[in-house]
mmCIF file of C-alpha atoms in Angstrom:
data_model
loop_
_atom_site.group_PDB
_atom_site.id
_atom_site.type_symbol
_atom_site.label_atom_id
_atom_site.label_comp_id
_atom_site.label_asym_id
_atom_site.label_seq_id
_atom_site.Cartn_x
_atom_site.Cartn_y
_atom_site.Cartn_z
ATOM 1 C CA MET A 1 -36.241 3.091 -0.778
ATOM 2 C CA THR A 2 -33.117 4.690 -0.236
ATOM 3 C CA ILE A 3 -31.336 1.111 -1.605
ATOM 4 C CA ASN A 4 -33.084 2.148 -4.744
ATOM 5 C CA LYS A 5 -32.136 5.053 -4.757
ATOM 6 C CA ALA A 6 -28.428 4.727 -4.112
ATOM 7 C CA LYS A 7 -28.096 2.280 -7.090
ATOM 8 C CA THR A 8 -30.025 4.398 -9.284
ATOM 9 C CA ILE A 9 -27.505 7.416 -8.715
ATOM 10 C CA TYR A 10 -24.465 5.037 -9.088
ATOM 11 C CA ARG A 11 -26.029 3.620 -11.968
ATOM 12 C CA LEU A 12 -26.940 6.766 -13.462
ATOM 13 C CA ILE A 13 -22.882 7.973 -12.640
ATOM 14 C CA LYS A 14 -22.186 5.067 -14.940
ATOM 15 C CA ILE A 15 -24.148 5.926 -17.926
ATOM 16 C CA ILE A 16 -23.523 9.184 -18.012
ATOM 17 C CA HIS A 17 -19.299 8.131 -18.486
ATOM 18 C CA LEU A 18 -20.525 5.823 -21.386
ATOM 19 C CA VAL A 19 -22.159 8.236 -22.821
ATOM 20 C CA ILE A 20 -19.110 10.722 -22.572
ATOM 21 C CA SER A 21 -16.719 7.748 -23.817
ATOM 22 C CA ILE A 22 -19.346 7.327 -26.781
ATOM 23 C CA LEU A 23 -18.751 10.457 -27.665
ATOM 24 C CA THR A 24 -15.470 10.930 -27.554
ATOM 25 C CA ILE A 25 -14.845 7.884 -29.622
ATOM 26 C CA LEU A 26 -17.509 9.374 -31.975
ATOM 27 C CA ILE A 27 -15.706 12.498 -32.051
ATOM 28 C CA ILE A 28 -12.155 11.130 -32.685
ATOM 29 C CA GLY A 29 -13.228 8.877 -35.320
ATOM 30 C CA ALA A 30 -14.791 10.972 -37.194
ATOM 31 C CA VAL A 31 -12.545 13.513 -37.388
ATOM 32 C CA TYR A 32 -9.535 10.716 -38.071
ATOM 33 C CA THR A 33 -11.964 9.408 -40.859
ATOM 34 C CA ILE A 34 -13.012 12.666 -42.478
ATOM 35 C CA GLN A 35 -8.687 13.385 -42.039
ATOM 36 C CA LYS A 36 -7.313 10.314 -43.654
ATOM 37 C CA ASN A 37 -9.940 10.829 -47.211
ATOM 38 C CA GLN A 38 -8.927 14.160 -47.505
ATOM 39 C CA PRO A 39 -5.323 14.665 -46.669
ATOM 40 C CA ILE A 40 -4.332 17.965 -45.491
ATOM 41 C CA SER A 41 -1.216 19.351 -45.401
ATOM 42 C CA ALA A 42 -0.363 21.072 -42.214
ATOM 43 C CA ASN A 43 0.150 24.636 -41.456
ATOM 44 C CA GLN A 44 3.754 25.165 -40.401
ATOM 45 C CA ASN A 45 2.323 28.513 -39.424
ATOM 46 C CA LEU A 46 0.036 27.105 -36.902
ATOM 47 C CA LEU A 47 2.631 25.272 -35.007
ATOM 48 C CA ILE A 48 1.616 27.445 -31.402
ATOM 49 C CA PHE A 49 -1.667 25.800 -31.182
ATOM 50 C CA GLU A 50 0.926 22.250 -30.511
ATOM 51 C CA PHE A 51 2.101 23.916 -27.486
ATOM 52 C CA ILE A 52 -0.389 26.280 -26.146
ATOM 53 C CA ILE A 53 -2.972 22.577 -26.195
ATOM 54 C CA PRO A 54 -1.336 21.031 -23.674
ATOM 55 C CA VAL A 55 -0.397 23.995 -21.420
ATOM 56 C CA ILE A 56 -4.049 24.504 -21.687
ATOM 57 C CA VAL A 57 -5.252 20.686 -21.454
ATOM 58 C CA ILE A 58 -3.092 20.302 -17.534
ATOM 59 C CA LEU A 59 -4.032 23.447 -16.225
ATOM 60 C CA SER A 60 -7.698 22.666 -17.421
ATOM 61 C CA PHE A 61 -7.504 19.120 -15.988
ATOM 62 C CA THR A 62 -5.360 20.077 -12.850
ATOM 63 C CA PHE A 63 -7.745 22.958 -11.957
ATOM 64 C CA SER A 64 -10.917 20.256 -12.244
ATOM 65 C CA HIS A 65 -8.872 17.960 -10.298
ATOM 66 C CA TYR A 66 -8.410 20.233 -6.928
ATOM 67 C CA LEU A 67 -11.732 21.089 -7.631
ATOM 68 C CA SER A 68 -12.731 17.891 -7.374
ATOM 69 C CA LYS A 69 -10.874 17.232 -4.132
ATOM 70 C CA ARG A 70 -11.657 20.190 -2.438
ATOM 71 C CA LYS A 71 -15.325 19.119 -2.890
ATOM 72 C CA LEU A 72 -14.835 14.779 -2.137
ATOM 73 C CA SER A 73 -12.893 16.077 1.347
ATOM 74 C CA ASN A 74 -15.860 18.488 2.416
ATOM 75 C CA ILE A 75 -18.251 15.450 2.742
ATOM 76 C CA SER A 76 -19.142 14.727 6.251
ATOM 77 C CA LYS A 77 -19.337 10.793 7.567
ATOM 78 C CA GLN A 78 -23.127 11.607 8.846
ATOM 79 C CA MET A 79 -24.353 13.041 4.918
ATOM 80 C CA THR A 80 -26.617 10.651 3.325
ATOM 81 C CA LEU A 81 -25.368 7.928 1.076
ATOM 82 C CA ASN A 82 -27.936 9.245 -1.637
ATOM 83 C CA GLU A 83 -26.016 12.830 -1.295
ATOM 84 C CA LYS A 84 -22.799 11.714 -0.891
ATOM 85 C CA LEU A 85 -23.155 9.750 -4.073
ATOM 86 C CA LEU A 86 -24.970 13.355 -5.466
ATOM 87 C CA VAL A 87 -21.279 14.951 -4.906
ATOM 88 C CA PHE A 88 -19.039 12.331 -6.310
ATOM 89 C CA LYS A 89 -21.371 12.606 -9.542
ATOM 90 C CA LYS A 90 -20.728 16.798 -9.521
ATOM 91 C CA VAL A 91 -17.990 15.912 -9.126
ATOM 92 C CA LYS A 92 -17.113 13.314 -11.774
ATOM 93 C CA ILE A 93 -19.352 15.450 -14.639
ATOM 94 C CA THR A 94 -16.744 18.509 -13.864
ATOM 95 C CA GLN A 95 -13.480 15.618 -13.957
ATOM 96 C CA TRP A 96 -14.803 14.287 -17.394
ATOM 97 C CA GLY A 97 -15.945 17.257 -18.744
ATOM 98 C CA SER A 98 -12.637 19.057 -18.721
ATOM 99 C CA LEU A 99 -11.208 16.448 -20.406
ATOM 100 C CA PHE A 100 -14.212 16.089 -22.970
ATOM 101 C CA GLY A 101 -13.714 19.996 -23.421
ATOM 102 C CA SER A 102 -10.189 20.067 -24.111
ATOM 103 C CA ILE A 103 -10.618 17.176 -26.462
ATOM 104 C CA ILE A 104 -13.128 19.162 -27.987
ATOM 105 C CA LEU A 105 -10.119 21.959 -28.570
ATOM 106 C CA SER A 106 -7.743 19.517 -29.311
ATOM 107 C CA ILE A 107 -9.683 18.353 -32.021
ATOM 108 C CA ILE A 108 -11.198 22.404 -33.425
ATOM 109 C CA SER A 109 -7.064 23.155 -33.212
ATOM 110 C CA PHE A 110 -6.194 19.749 -35.314
ATOM 111 C CA LEU A 111 -8.892 21.229 -38.267
ATOM 112 C CA ILE A 112 -7.902 24.568 -38.101
ATOM 113 C CA SER A 113 -3.571 23.726 -38.051
ATOM 114 C CA SER A 114 -3.797 19.995 -39.258
ATOM 115 C CA GLN A 115 -0.992 19.360 -37.038
ATOM 116 C CA GLN A 116 -1.268 15.400 -36.146
ATOM 117 C CA ASN A 117 -0.579 15.382 -32.915
ATOM 118 C CA LEU A 118 -3.398 17.490 -31.467
ATOM 119 C CA LEU A 119 -5.202 14.572 -33.008
ATOM 120 C CA LEU A 120 -2.773 12.181 -30.720
ATOM 121 C CA TYR A 121 -3.162 14.754 -27.457
ATOM 122 C CA SER A 122 -7.086 14.047 -28.071
ATOM 123 C CA MET A 123 -6.823 10.714 -28.422
ATOM 124 C CA MET A 124 -5.001 10.172 -25.264
ATOM 125 C CA LEU A 125 -7.381 12.254 -23.318
ATOM 126 C CA GLY A 126 -10.091 10.273 -24.406
ATOM 127 C CA VAL A 127 -7.696 7.128 -22.999
ATOM 128 C CA MET A 128 -7.862 9.555 -19.546
ATOM 129 C CA ILE A 129 -11.736 9.619 -19.673
ATOM 130 C CA LEU A 130 -11.658 5.768 -20.058
ATOM 131 C CA TYR A 131 -9.486 5.442 -17.077
ATOM 132 C CA TYR A 132 -11.631 7.753 -14.740
ATOM 133 C CA ARG A 133 -14.984 5.073 -14.998
ATOM 134 C CA PRO A 134 -16.683 4.950 -12.176
ATOM 135 C CA LEU A 135 -15.410 1.842 -10.392
ATOM 136 C CA LYS A 136 -17.150 0.002 -7.178
ATOM 137 C CA ASN A 137 -14.066 0.357 -5.072
ATOM 138 C CA ARG A 138 -13.133 4.068 -6.325
ATOM 139 C CA VAL A 139 -16.482 5.026 -5.451
ATOM 140 C CA GLY A 140 -15.688 3.869 -2.338
ATOM 141 C CA GLU A 141 -12.323 5.236 -1.723
ATOM 142 C CA ASP A 142 -13.533 8.537 -2.145
ATOM 143 C CA LEU A 143 -16.223 8.738 -0.625
ATOM 144 C CA ASP A 144 -14.969 6.435 2.661
ATOM 145 C CA LEU A 145 -17.727 4.334 2.502
ATOM 146 C CA THR A 146 -18.870 0.999 4.501
ATOM 147 C CA SER A 147 -18.830 -2.331 3.226
ATOM 148 C CA GLU A 148 -22.399 -2.104 3.839
ATOM 149 C CA GLU A 149 -23.208 1.284 1.944
ATOM 150 C CA LEU A 150 -20.489 -0.429 -1.145
ATOM 151 C CA GLU A 151 -23.211 -3.272 -1.195
ATOM 152 C CA LEU A 152 -26.323 -0.659 -0.969
ATOM 153 C CA LEU A 153 -24.496 -0.209 -5.217
ATOM 154 C CA THR A 154 -24.824 -2.502 -6.504
ATOM 155 C CA SER A 155 -27.539 -4.961 -4.585
#
């Protein structure tokens, strides 16, 4: 039962990441297609978005990364693998949610101001979401798992 539960939790983490990645690609692709079919002239009065959005993105991701590291450091060796994976799932959802929210913010700002850099920012954030995928080795490093526990994730 424990083996199946750990594997199920790990699979759920991977599915959540896949859904967020696909949503990101679809949203950015739809906005790019709409913009390409109906070119909008950039509003020079709204250049401030190009400066504010990256600052908000950096602050948001730094804060979520800090919270994640703090939660991961609270994991004790006595916790079961399932409990560790549930904490890891919460941590990853926090990080991916921060990035996804930043993507939505930059896309909305792009739609308001038509500044091409804002769409580029959202694409770069999409790549960051792909980079922070839940690899088995990364899960092992973050949770300080033994080799037996790592094998339980995929067996």
